[in-house]
Amino acid sequence: MERIIPKLIPGVTKVKHLGEGSYGVIYRCIWEGEECVLKLPKIPTDQKEKEDFEEQFKNEVLFANECRGEGILDLKASYYGKHALLPTGIAYLIYAPVLDKTLSSFLSNSSKEEMHEMIRQVISILVRINSLGWYHRDIHVENIMHKEGKWYLID
């Protein structure tokens, strides 16, 4: 799949698999010269599930655009629709920056001051998105990530 993705998604090169789950597959990639995260959600074939998926996809794009800013990954590109090479179509979201580590890896060797700063940043992110009318429904140590002194909520 890593060799096919650049043929399916404009601007994507150098794809590396990061993980997968019930939602789909996550890759690290280069998109238009920038290191990014590529999320390929699984598109259901059942019509009712497909309608639910379409609603969830729209909400994810809307959330990313309305909550853009500190602590939220920047949505660079998104698409859901038909594709000449895929009969079921394609859905993708491209985010930046690529994050370094999860909260679970941070907990084992962090100081009290670093923990206080992480908590302050995460609470600030939650307050901000809540003030915009959104909330995060899946907060856990793997969905809180870090890069260069900044914390992010993902997923």
Short mmCIF file of N, CA and C in Angstrom, two decimals:
data_model
loop_
_atom_site.label_atom_id
_atom_site.label_comp_id
_atom_site.label_asym_id
_atom_site.label_seq_id
_atom_site.Cartn_x
_atom_site.Cartn_y
_atom_site.Cartn_z
N MET A 1 0.83 -1.20 0.00
CA MET A 1 0.00 0.00 0.00
C MET A 1 0.87 1.26 0.00
N GLU A 2 2.01 1.21 0.68
CA GLU A 2 2.87 2.39 0.79
C GLU A 2 3.35 2.88 -0.58
N ARG A 3 3.51 1.96 -1.54
CA ARG A 3 3.94 2.36 -2.89
C ARG A 3 2.78 2.90 -3.72
N ILE A 4 1.56 2.49 -3.39
CA ILE A 4 0.39 2.90 -4.16
C ILE A 4 -0.13 4.27 -3.74
N ILE A 5 -0.02 4.61 -2.46
CA ILE A 5 -0.59 5.85 -1.92
C ILE A 5 -0.16 7.09 -2.71
N PRO A 6 1.13 7.26 -3.06
CA PRO A 6 1.48 8.45 -3.84
C PRO A 6 0.76 8.55 -5.19
N LYS A 7 0.30 7.43 -5.72
CA LYS A 7 -0.45 7.44 -6.98
C LYS A 7 -1.92 7.82 -6.74
N LEU A 8 -2.38 7.63 -5.51
CA LEU A 8 -3.78 7.88 -5.18
C LEU A 8 -4.04 9.29 -4.66
N ILE A 9 -3.05 9.87 -3.98
CA ILE A 9 -3.26 11.15 -3.29
C ILE A 9 -2.26 12.17 -3.83
N PRO A 10 -2.76 13.23 -4.46
CA PRO A 10 -1.86 14.25 -5.03
C PRO A 10 -0.95 14.88 -3.98
N GLY A 11 0.31 15.03 -4.32
CA GLY A 11 1.27 15.70 -3.45
C GLY A 11 1.94 14.83 -2.42
N VAL A 12 1.53 13.56 -2.29
CA VAL A 12 2.08 12.67 -1.26
C VAL A 12 3.26 11.88 -1.82
N THR A 13 4.36 11.86 -1.06
CA THR A 13 5.53 11.04 -1.37
C THR A 13 6.04 10.42 -0.07
N LYS A 14 6.96 9.51 -0.17
CA LYS A 14 7.64 8.90 0.99
C LYS A 14 6.68 8.52 2.10
N VAL A 15 5.96 7.46 1.92
CA VAL A 15 4.94 7.01 2.88
C VAL A 15 5.51 5.92 3.78
N LYS A 16 5.26 6.05 5.10
CA LYS A 16 5.69 5.03 6.06
C LYS A 16 4.52 4.71 7.00
N HIS A 17 4.20 3.43 7.11
CA HIS A 17 3.12 2.96 7.98
C HIS A 17 3.45 3.23 9.44
N LEU A 18 2.49 3.83 10.18
CA LEU A 18 2.67 4.08 11.62
C LEU A 18 1.80 3.18 12.49
N GLY A 19 0.57 2.92 12.05
CA GLY A 19 -0.33 2.10 12.86
C GLY A 19 -1.70 2.00 12.23
N GLU A 20 -2.53 1.15 12.83
CA GLU A 20 -3.90 1.01 12.35
C GLU A 20 -4.81 0.55 13.46
N GLY A 21 -6.08 0.77 13.23
CA GLY A 21 -7.10 0.37 14.20
C GLY A 21 -8.43 0.27 13.50
N SER A 22 -9.49 0.27 14.26
CA SER A 22 -10.82 0.13 13.67
C SER A 22 -11.18 1.31 12.78
N TYR A 23 -10.57 2.48 13.03
CA TYR A 23 -10.82 3.70 12.25
C TYR A 23 -10.19 3.66 10.87
N GLY A 24 -9.07 2.96 10.74
CA GLY A 24 -8.34 2.95 9.49
C GLY A 24 -6.85 2.83 9.72
N VAL A 25 -6.07 3.44 8.83
CA VAL A 25 -4.62 3.31 8.88
C VAL A 25 -3.98 4.70 8.94
N ILE A 26 -2.89 4.80 9.71
CA ILE A 26 -2.16 6.06 9.86
C ILE A 26 -0.77 5.88 9.25
N TYR A 27 -0.34 6.88 8.48
CA TYR A 27 0.99 6.87 7.87
C TYR A 27 1.70 8.18 8.16
N ARG A 28 3.01 8.13 8.12
CA ARG A 28 3.83 9.34 8.08
C ARG A 28 4.15 9.52 6.60
N CYS A 29 4.08 10.76 6.11
CA CYS A 29 4.35 10.98 4.69
C CYS A 29 4.96 12.36 4.48
N ILE A 30 5.39 12.57 3.28
CA ILE A 30 5.77 13.91 2.84
C ILE A 30 4.63 14.36 1.93
N TRP A 31 4.03 15.50 2.26
CA TRP A 31 2.96 16.06 1.44
C TRP A 31 3.37 17.48 1.05
N GLU A 32 3.49 17.69 -0.23
CA GLU A 32 3.92 18.99 -0.77
C GLU A 32 5.18 19.50 -0.05
N GLY A 33 6.13 18.59 0.19
CA GLY A 33 7.41 18.96 0.78
C GLY A 33 7.45 19.02 2.29
N GLU A 34 6.33 18.83 2.97
CA GLU A 34 6.27 18.93 4.43
C GLU A 34 5.99 17.55 5.04
N GLU A 35 6.66 17.26 6.15
CA GLU A 35 6.40 16.00 6.84
C GLU A 35 5.03 16.09 7.51
N CYS A 36 4.18 15.11 7.23
CA CYS A 36 2.79 15.14 7.71
C CYS A 36 2.35 13.76 8.17
N VAL A 37 1.16 13.72 8.75
CA VAL A 37 0.48 12.49 9.12
C VAL A 37 -0.68 12.31 8.15
N LEU A 38 -0.78 11.12 7.57
CA LEU A 38 -1.85 10.79 6.64
C LEU A 38 -2.77 9.78 7.30
N LYS A 39 -4.03 10.13 7.41
CA LYS A 39 -5.03 9.25 8.00
C LYS A 39 -5.93 8.75 6.89
N LEU A 40 -5.99 7.42 6.73
CA LEU A 40 -6.86 6.80 5.72
C LEU A 40 -7.96 6.03 6.44
N PRO A 41 -9.10 6.66 6.66
CA PRO A 41 -10.19 5.95 7.34
C PRO A 41 -10.75 4.84 6.46
N LYS A 42 -11.24 3.77 7.10
CA LYS A 42 -11.89 2.68 6.37
C LYS A 42 -13.28 3.14 5.97
N ILE A 43 -13.61 2.99 4.70
CA ILE A 43 -14.94 3.36 4.21
C ILE A 43 -15.82 2.12 4.27
N PRO A 44 -16.89 2.15 5.04
CA PRO A 44 -17.77 0.98 5.12
C PRO A 44 -18.50 0.72 3.80
N THR A 45 -18.91 -0.53 3.59
CA THR A 45 -19.67 -0.86 2.39
C THR A 45 -21.17 -0.87 2.66
N ASP A 46 -21.58 -1.14 3.90
CA ASP A 46 -22.98 -1.09 4.28
C ASP A 46 -23.50 0.34 4.17
N GLN A 47 -24.66 0.52 3.54
CA GLN A 47 -25.18 1.87 3.27
C GLN A 47 -25.41 2.69 4.53
N LYS A 48 -25.99 2.10 5.58
CA LYS A 48 -26.24 2.83 6.83
C LYS A 48 -24.91 3.22 7.50
N GLU A 49 -23.97 2.27 7.53
CA GLU A 49 -22.66 2.56 8.11
C GLU A 49 -21.94 3.63 7.29
N LYS A 50 -22.14 3.60 5.98
CA LYS A 50 -21.51 4.59 5.11
C LYS A 50 -22.05 5.99 5.40
N GLU A 51 -23.35 6.10 5.64
CA GLU A 51 -23.94 7.40 5.98
C GLU A 51 -23.38 7.92 7.31
N ASP A 52 -23.24 7.02 8.30
CA ASP A 52 -22.64 7.40 9.58
C ASP A 52 -21.19 7.85 9.38
N PHE A 53 -20.44 7.11 8.55
CA PHE A 53 -19.05 7.45 8.27
C PHE A 53 -18.96 8.84 7.64
N GLU A 54 -19.83 9.11 6.67
CA GLU A 54 -19.81 10.41 6.00
C GLU A 54 -20.03 11.54 7.00
N GLU A 55 -20.94 11.34 7.94
CA GLU A 55 -21.21 12.34 8.97
C GLU A 55 -19.99 12.53 9.88
N GLN A 56 -19.37 11.42 10.29
CA GLN A 56 -18.18 11.49 11.14
C GLN A 56 -17.02 12.18 10.41
N PHE A 57 -16.86 11.88 9.14
CA PHE A 57 -15.79 12.48 8.35
C PHE A 57 -15.99 14.00 8.26
N LYS A 58 -17.22 14.41 7.94
CA LYS A 58 -17.53 15.85 7.87
C LYS A 58 -17.26 16.53 9.21
N ASN A 59 -17.65 15.87 10.31
CA ASN A 59 -17.43 16.44 11.63
C ASN A 59 -15.95 16.57 11.95
N GLU A 60 -15.14 15.59 11.54
CA GLU A 60 -13.70 15.68 11.81
C GLU A 60 -13.09 16.87 11.06
N VAL A 61 -13.49 17.05 9.82
CA VAL A 61 -12.99 18.18 9.03
C VAL A 61 -13.46 19.50 9.64
N LEU A 62 -14.73 19.57 10.01
CA LEU A 62 -15.29 20.77 10.62
C LEU A 62 -14.58 21.10 11.93
N PHE A 63 -14.37 20.09 12.78
CA PHE A 63 -13.66 20.28 14.04
C PHE A 63 -12.26 20.84 13.79
N ALA A 64 -11.52 20.21 12.87
CA ALA A 64 -10.15 20.64 12.59
C ALA A 64 -10.10 22.08 12.11
N ASN A 65 -11.07 22.48 11.32
CA ASN A 65 -11.08 23.85 10.80
C ASN A 65 -11.54 24.86 11.85
N GLU A 66 -12.56 24.52 12.63
CA GLU A 66 -13.06 25.46 13.64
C GLU A 66 -12.15 25.59 14.85
N CYS A 67 -11.41 24.52 15.17
CA CYS A 67 -10.58 24.52 16.37
C CYS A 67 -9.10 24.72 16.05
N ARG A 68 -8.81 25.09 14.84
CA ARG A 68 -7.42 25.29 14.41
C ARG A 68 -6.70 26.19 15.41
N GLY A 69 -5.49 25.80 15.79
CA GLY A 69 -4.71 26.62 16.72
C GLY A 69 -3.93 25.76 17.68
N GLU A 70 -3.49 26.37 18.76
CA GLU A 70 -2.64 25.69 19.75
C GLU A 70 -3.23 24.35 20.18
N GLY A 71 -2.41 23.32 20.11
CA GLY A 71 -2.78 22.02 20.64
C GLY A 71 -3.64 21.15 19.74
N ILE A 72 -3.98 21.64 18.56
CA ILE A 72 -4.77 20.87 17.61
C ILE A 72 -3.95 20.76 16.33
N LEU A 73 -3.83 19.54 15.81
CA LEU A 73 -3.08 19.36 14.58
C LEU A 73 -3.70 20.18 13.46
N ASP A 74 -2.87 20.71 12.59
CA ASP A 74 -3.31 21.53 11.47
C ASP A 74 -3.73 20.63 10.32
N LEU A 75 -5.01 20.68 9.93
CA LEU A 75 -5.51 19.90 8.80
C LEU A 75 -5.06 20.57 7.52
N LYS A 76 -4.18 19.90 6.79
CA LYS A 76 -3.62 20.44 5.55
C LYS A 76 -4.49 20.14 4.34
N ALA A 77 -5.07 18.94 4.32
CA ALA A 77 -5.90 18.53 3.18
C ALA A 77 -6.84 17.42 3.62
N SER A 78 -7.99 17.35 2.96
CA SER A 78 -8.93 16.25 3.21
C SER A 78 -9.72 16.00 1.93
N TYR A 79 -10.16 14.77 1.79
CA TYR A 79 -10.97 14.41 0.63
C TYR A 79 -11.77 13.16 0.96
N TYR A 80 -13.01 13.14 0.50
CA TYR A 80 -13.83 11.94 0.55
C TYR A 80 -14.67 11.94 -0.71
N GLY A 81 -14.51 10.89 -1.50
CA GLY A 81 -15.30 10.82 -2.72
C GLY A 81 -14.79 9.74 -3.65
N LYS A 82 -15.18 9.88 -4.89
CA LYS A 82 -14.84 8.90 -5.91
C LYS A 82 -13.37 8.99 -6.29
N HIS A 83 -12.87 7.84 -6.75
CA HIS A 83 -11.50 7.78 -7.25
C HIS A 83 -11.47 6.78 -8.39
N ALA A 84 -10.83 7.14 -9.49
CA ALA A 84 -10.81 6.29 -10.69
C ALA A 84 -10.20 4.91 -10.42
N LEU A 85 -9.28 4.80 -9.48
CA LEU A 85 -8.60 3.53 -9.22
C LEU A 85 -9.23 2.70 -8.11
N LEU A 86 -10.17 3.29 -7.36
CA LEU A 86 -10.78 2.59 -6.23
C LEU A 86 -12.30 2.59 -6.35
N PRO A 87 -12.91 1.43 -6.54
CA PRO A 87 -14.37 1.39 -6.72
C PRO A 87 -15.16 1.88 -5.52
N THR A 88 -14.62 1.74 -4.30
CA THR A 88 -15.33 2.20 -3.09
C THR A 88 -15.08 3.68 -2.82
N GLY A 89 -14.17 4.29 -3.58
CA GLY A 89 -13.81 5.68 -3.33
C GLY A 89 -12.63 5.75 -2.37
N ILE A 90 -12.33 6.97 -1.95
CA ILE A 90 -11.20 7.17 -1.03
C ILE A 90 -11.54 8.29 -0.06
N ALA A 91 -11.01 8.14 1.14
CA ALA A 91 -11.12 9.19 2.16
C ALA A 91 -9.73 9.36 2.75
N TYR A 92 -9.33 10.61 2.92
CA TYR A 92 -8.06 10.86 3.59
C TYR A 92 -8.06 12.20 4.27
N LEU A 93 -7.22 12.30 5.30
CA LEU A 93 -6.98 13.55 6.01
C LEU A 93 -5.47 13.65 6.18
N ILE A 94 -4.93 14.83 5.92
CA ILE A 94 -3.50 15.07 6.07
C ILE A 94 -3.31 16.15 7.12
N TYR A 95 -2.55 15.80 8.16
CA TYR A 95 -2.32 16.69 9.29
C TYR A 95 -0.83 16.99 9.47
N ALA A 96 -0.53 18.10 10.09
CA ALA A 96 0.84 18.42 10.52
C ALA A 96 0.73 19.09 11.88
N PRO A 97 1.74 19.06 12.72
CA PRO A 97 3.04 18.42 12.50
C PRO A 97 3.00 16.94 12.86
N VAL A 98 4.06 16.23 12.52
CA VAL A 98 4.25 14.87 12.98
C VAL A 98 4.76 14.97 14.41
N LEU A 99 4.12 14.26 15.33
CA LEU A 99 4.44 14.39 16.75
C LEU A 99 5.46 13.35 17.19
N ASP A 100 6.21 13.68 18.25
CA ASP A 100 7.31 12.85 18.69
C ASP A 100 6.92 11.70 19.61
N LYS A 101 6.17 12.02 20.67
CA LYS A 101 5.89 10.97 21.64
C LYS A 101 4.54 11.18 22.31
N THR A 102 4.02 10.08 22.83
CA THR A 102 2.74 10.12 23.52
C THR A 102 2.95 10.44 25.00
N LEU A 103 1.86 10.77 25.66
CA LEU A 103 1.92 11.04 27.10
C LEU A 103 2.41 9.82 27.85
N SER A 104 2.03 8.63 27.42
CA SER A 104 2.47 7.42 28.14
C SER A 104 3.99 7.29 28.16
N SER A 105 4.67 7.66 27.07
CA SER A 105 6.13 7.58 27.06
C SER A 105 6.75 8.74 27.86
N PHE A 106 6.04 9.84 27.98
CA PHE A 106 6.52 11.01 28.72
C PHE A 106 6.44 10.79 30.23
N LEU A 107 5.43 10.07 30.69
CA LEU A 107 5.18 9.91 32.13
C LEU A 107 6.33 9.25 32.88
N SER A 108 7.03 8.35 32.23
CA SER A 108 8.05 7.57 32.94
C SER A 108 9.28 8.37 33.35
N ASN A 109 9.59 9.45 32.65
CA ASN A 109 10.81 10.19 33.00
C ASN A 109 10.62 11.71 32.91
N SER A 110 9.56 12.20 33.51
CA SER A 110 9.32 13.64 33.50
C SER A 110 9.36 14.22 34.91
N SER A 111 9.75 15.47 34.98
CA SER A 111 9.81 16.14 36.27
C SER A 111 8.43 16.66 36.66
N LYS A 112 8.31 17.08 37.89
CA LYS A 112 7.07 17.66 38.39
C LYS A 112 6.71 18.92 37.59
N GLU A 113 7.71 19.73 37.27
CA GLU A 113 7.48 20.97 36.51
C GLU A 113 6.99 20.65 35.09
N GLU A 114 7.59 19.63 34.49
CA GLU A 114 7.15 19.23 33.14
C GLU A 114 5.72 18.72 33.16
N MET A 115 5.38 17.97 34.20
CA MET A 115 4.01 17.46 34.34
C MET A 115 3.02 18.61 34.51
N HIS A 116 3.37 19.60 35.33
CA HIS A 116 2.49 20.75 35.52
C HIS A 116 2.29 21.49 34.21
N GLU A 117 3.34 21.66 33.43
CA GLU A 117 3.23 22.35 32.15
C GLU A 117 2.36 21.56 31.17
N MET A 118 2.51 20.25 31.14
CA MET A 118 1.67 19.41 30.27
C MET A 118 0.20 19.55 30.67
N ILE A 119 -0.09 19.46 31.95
CA ILE A 119 -1.47 19.58 32.44
C ILE A 119 -2.03 20.96 32.09
N ARG A 120 -1.24 22.01 32.29
CA ARG A 120 -1.68 23.37 31.96
C ARG A 120 -2.04 23.48 30.48
N GLN A 121 -1.18 22.95 29.60
CA GLN A 121 -1.44 23.03 28.17
C GLN A 121 -2.67 22.23 27.75
N VAL A 122 -2.80 21.01 28.28
CA VAL A 122 -3.95 20.16 27.91
C VAL A 122 -5.25 20.79 28.38
N ILE A 123 -5.27 21.31 29.60
CA ILE A 123 -6.48 21.97 30.10
C ILE A 123 -6.80 23.20 29.25
N SER A 124 -5.80 23.95 28.87
CA SER A 124 -6.01 25.12 28.02
C SER A 124 -6.62 24.73 26.68
N ILE A 125 -6.14 23.64 26.10
CA ILE A 125 -6.69 23.14 24.82
C ILE A 125 -8.16 22.75 25.01
N LEU A 126 -8.45 22.01 26.07
CA LEU A 126 -9.82 21.56 26.32
C LEU A 126 -10.76 22.74 26.55
N VAL A 127 -10.32 23.72 27.31
CA VAL A 127 -11.14 24.91 27.56
C VAL A 127 -11.42 25.63 26.24
N ARG A 128 -10.39 25.76 25.41
CA ARG A 128 -10.55 26.47 24.14
C ARG A 128 -11.53 25.76 23.21
N ILE A 129 -11.37 24.44 23.04
CA ILE A 129 -12.28 23.75 22.11
C ILE A 129 -13.69 23.70 22.68
N ASN A 130 -13.81 23.61 24.01
CA ASN A 130 -15.13 23.63 24.61
C ASN A 130 -15.81 24.98 24.41
N SER A 131 -15.04 26.05 24.49
CA SER A 131 -15.62 27.39 24.28
C SER A 131 -16.10 27.57 22.84
N LEU A 132 -15.60 26.74 21.94
CA LEU A 132 -16.03 26.78 20.53
C LEU A 132 -17.19 25.83 20.28
N GLY A 133 -17.66 25.15 21.34
CA GLY A 133 -18.80 24.25 21.21
C GLY A 133 -18.43 22.81 20.89
N TRP A 134 -17.16 22.44 21.04
CA TRP A 134 -16.70 21.09 20.76
C TRP A 134 -16.21 20.43 22.04
N TYR A 135 -16.10 19.12 22.02
CA TYR A 135 -15.48 18.40 23.13
C TYR A 135 -14.76 17.18 22.57
N HIS A 136 -13.78 16.69 23.31
CA HIS A 136 -13.00 15.52 22.92
C HIS A 136 -13.57 14.31 23.62
N ARG A 137 -13.98 13.30 22.86
CA ARG A 137 -14.66 12.16 23.45
C ARG A 137 -13.75 10.97 23.74
N ASP A 138 -12.45 11.11 23.49
CA ASP A 138 -11.58 9.94 23.63
C ASP A 138 -10.21 10.34 24.19
N ILE A 139 -10.21 10.97 25.35
CA ILE A 139 -8.95 11.41 25.95
C ILE A 139 -8.32 10.25 26.72
N HIS A 140 -7.12 9.89 26.33
CA HIS A 140 -6.31 8.91 27.05
C HIS A 140 -4.85 9.16 26.68
N VAL A 141 -3.94 8.45 27.33
CA VAL A 141 -2.51 8.76 27.21
C VAL A 141 -1.96 8.63 25.79
N GLU A 142 -2.58 7.84 24.93
CA GLU A 142 -2.10 7.71 23.55
C GLU A 142 -2.63 8.82 22.65
N ASN A 143 -3.65 9.56 23.10
CA ASN A 143 -4.21 10.65 22.30
C ASN A 143 -3.75 12.03 22.77
N ILE A 144 -2.78 12.05 23.65
CA ILE A 144 -2.13 13.29 24.07
C ILE A 144 -0.67 13.15 23.65
N MET A 145 -0.25 13.99 22.72
CA MET A 145 1.09 13.83 22.14
C MET A 145 1.89 15.12 22.23
N HIS A 146 3.20 14.99 22.08
CA HIS A 146 4.15 16.04 22.36
C HIS A 146 5.09 16.27 21.19
N LYS A 147 5.47 17.51 20.99
CA LYS A 147 6.56 17.85 20.07
C LYS A 147 7.13 19.20 20.46
N GLU A 148 8.43 19.23 20.67
CA GLU A 148 9.17 20.47 20.92
C GLU A 148 8.50 21.37 21.98
N GLY A 149 8.17 20.78 23.12
CA GLY A 149 7.62 21.55 24.23
C GLY A 149 6.13 21.86 24.13
N LYS A 150 5.48 21.42 23.08
CA LYS A 150 4.04 21.67 22.92
C LYS A 150 3.27 20.36 22.95
N TRP A 151 2.11 20.42 23.60
CA TRP A 151 1.23 19.26 23.71
C TRP A 151 0.05 19.41 22.77
N TYR A 152 -0.43 18.28 22.25
CA TYR A 152 -1.52 18.24 21.28
C TYR A 152 -2.52 17.16 21.67
N LEU A 153 -3.80 17.42 21.41
CA LEU A 153 -4.82 16.38 21.49
C LEU A 153 -5.05 15.87 20.08
N ILE A 154 -5.06 14.56 19.94
CA ILE A 154 -5.30 13.98 18.62
C ILE A 154 -6.51 13.08 18.67
N ASP A 155 -6.91 12.59 17.50
CA ASP A 155 -7.97 11.62 17.31
C ASP A 155 -9.32 12.19 17.70
#
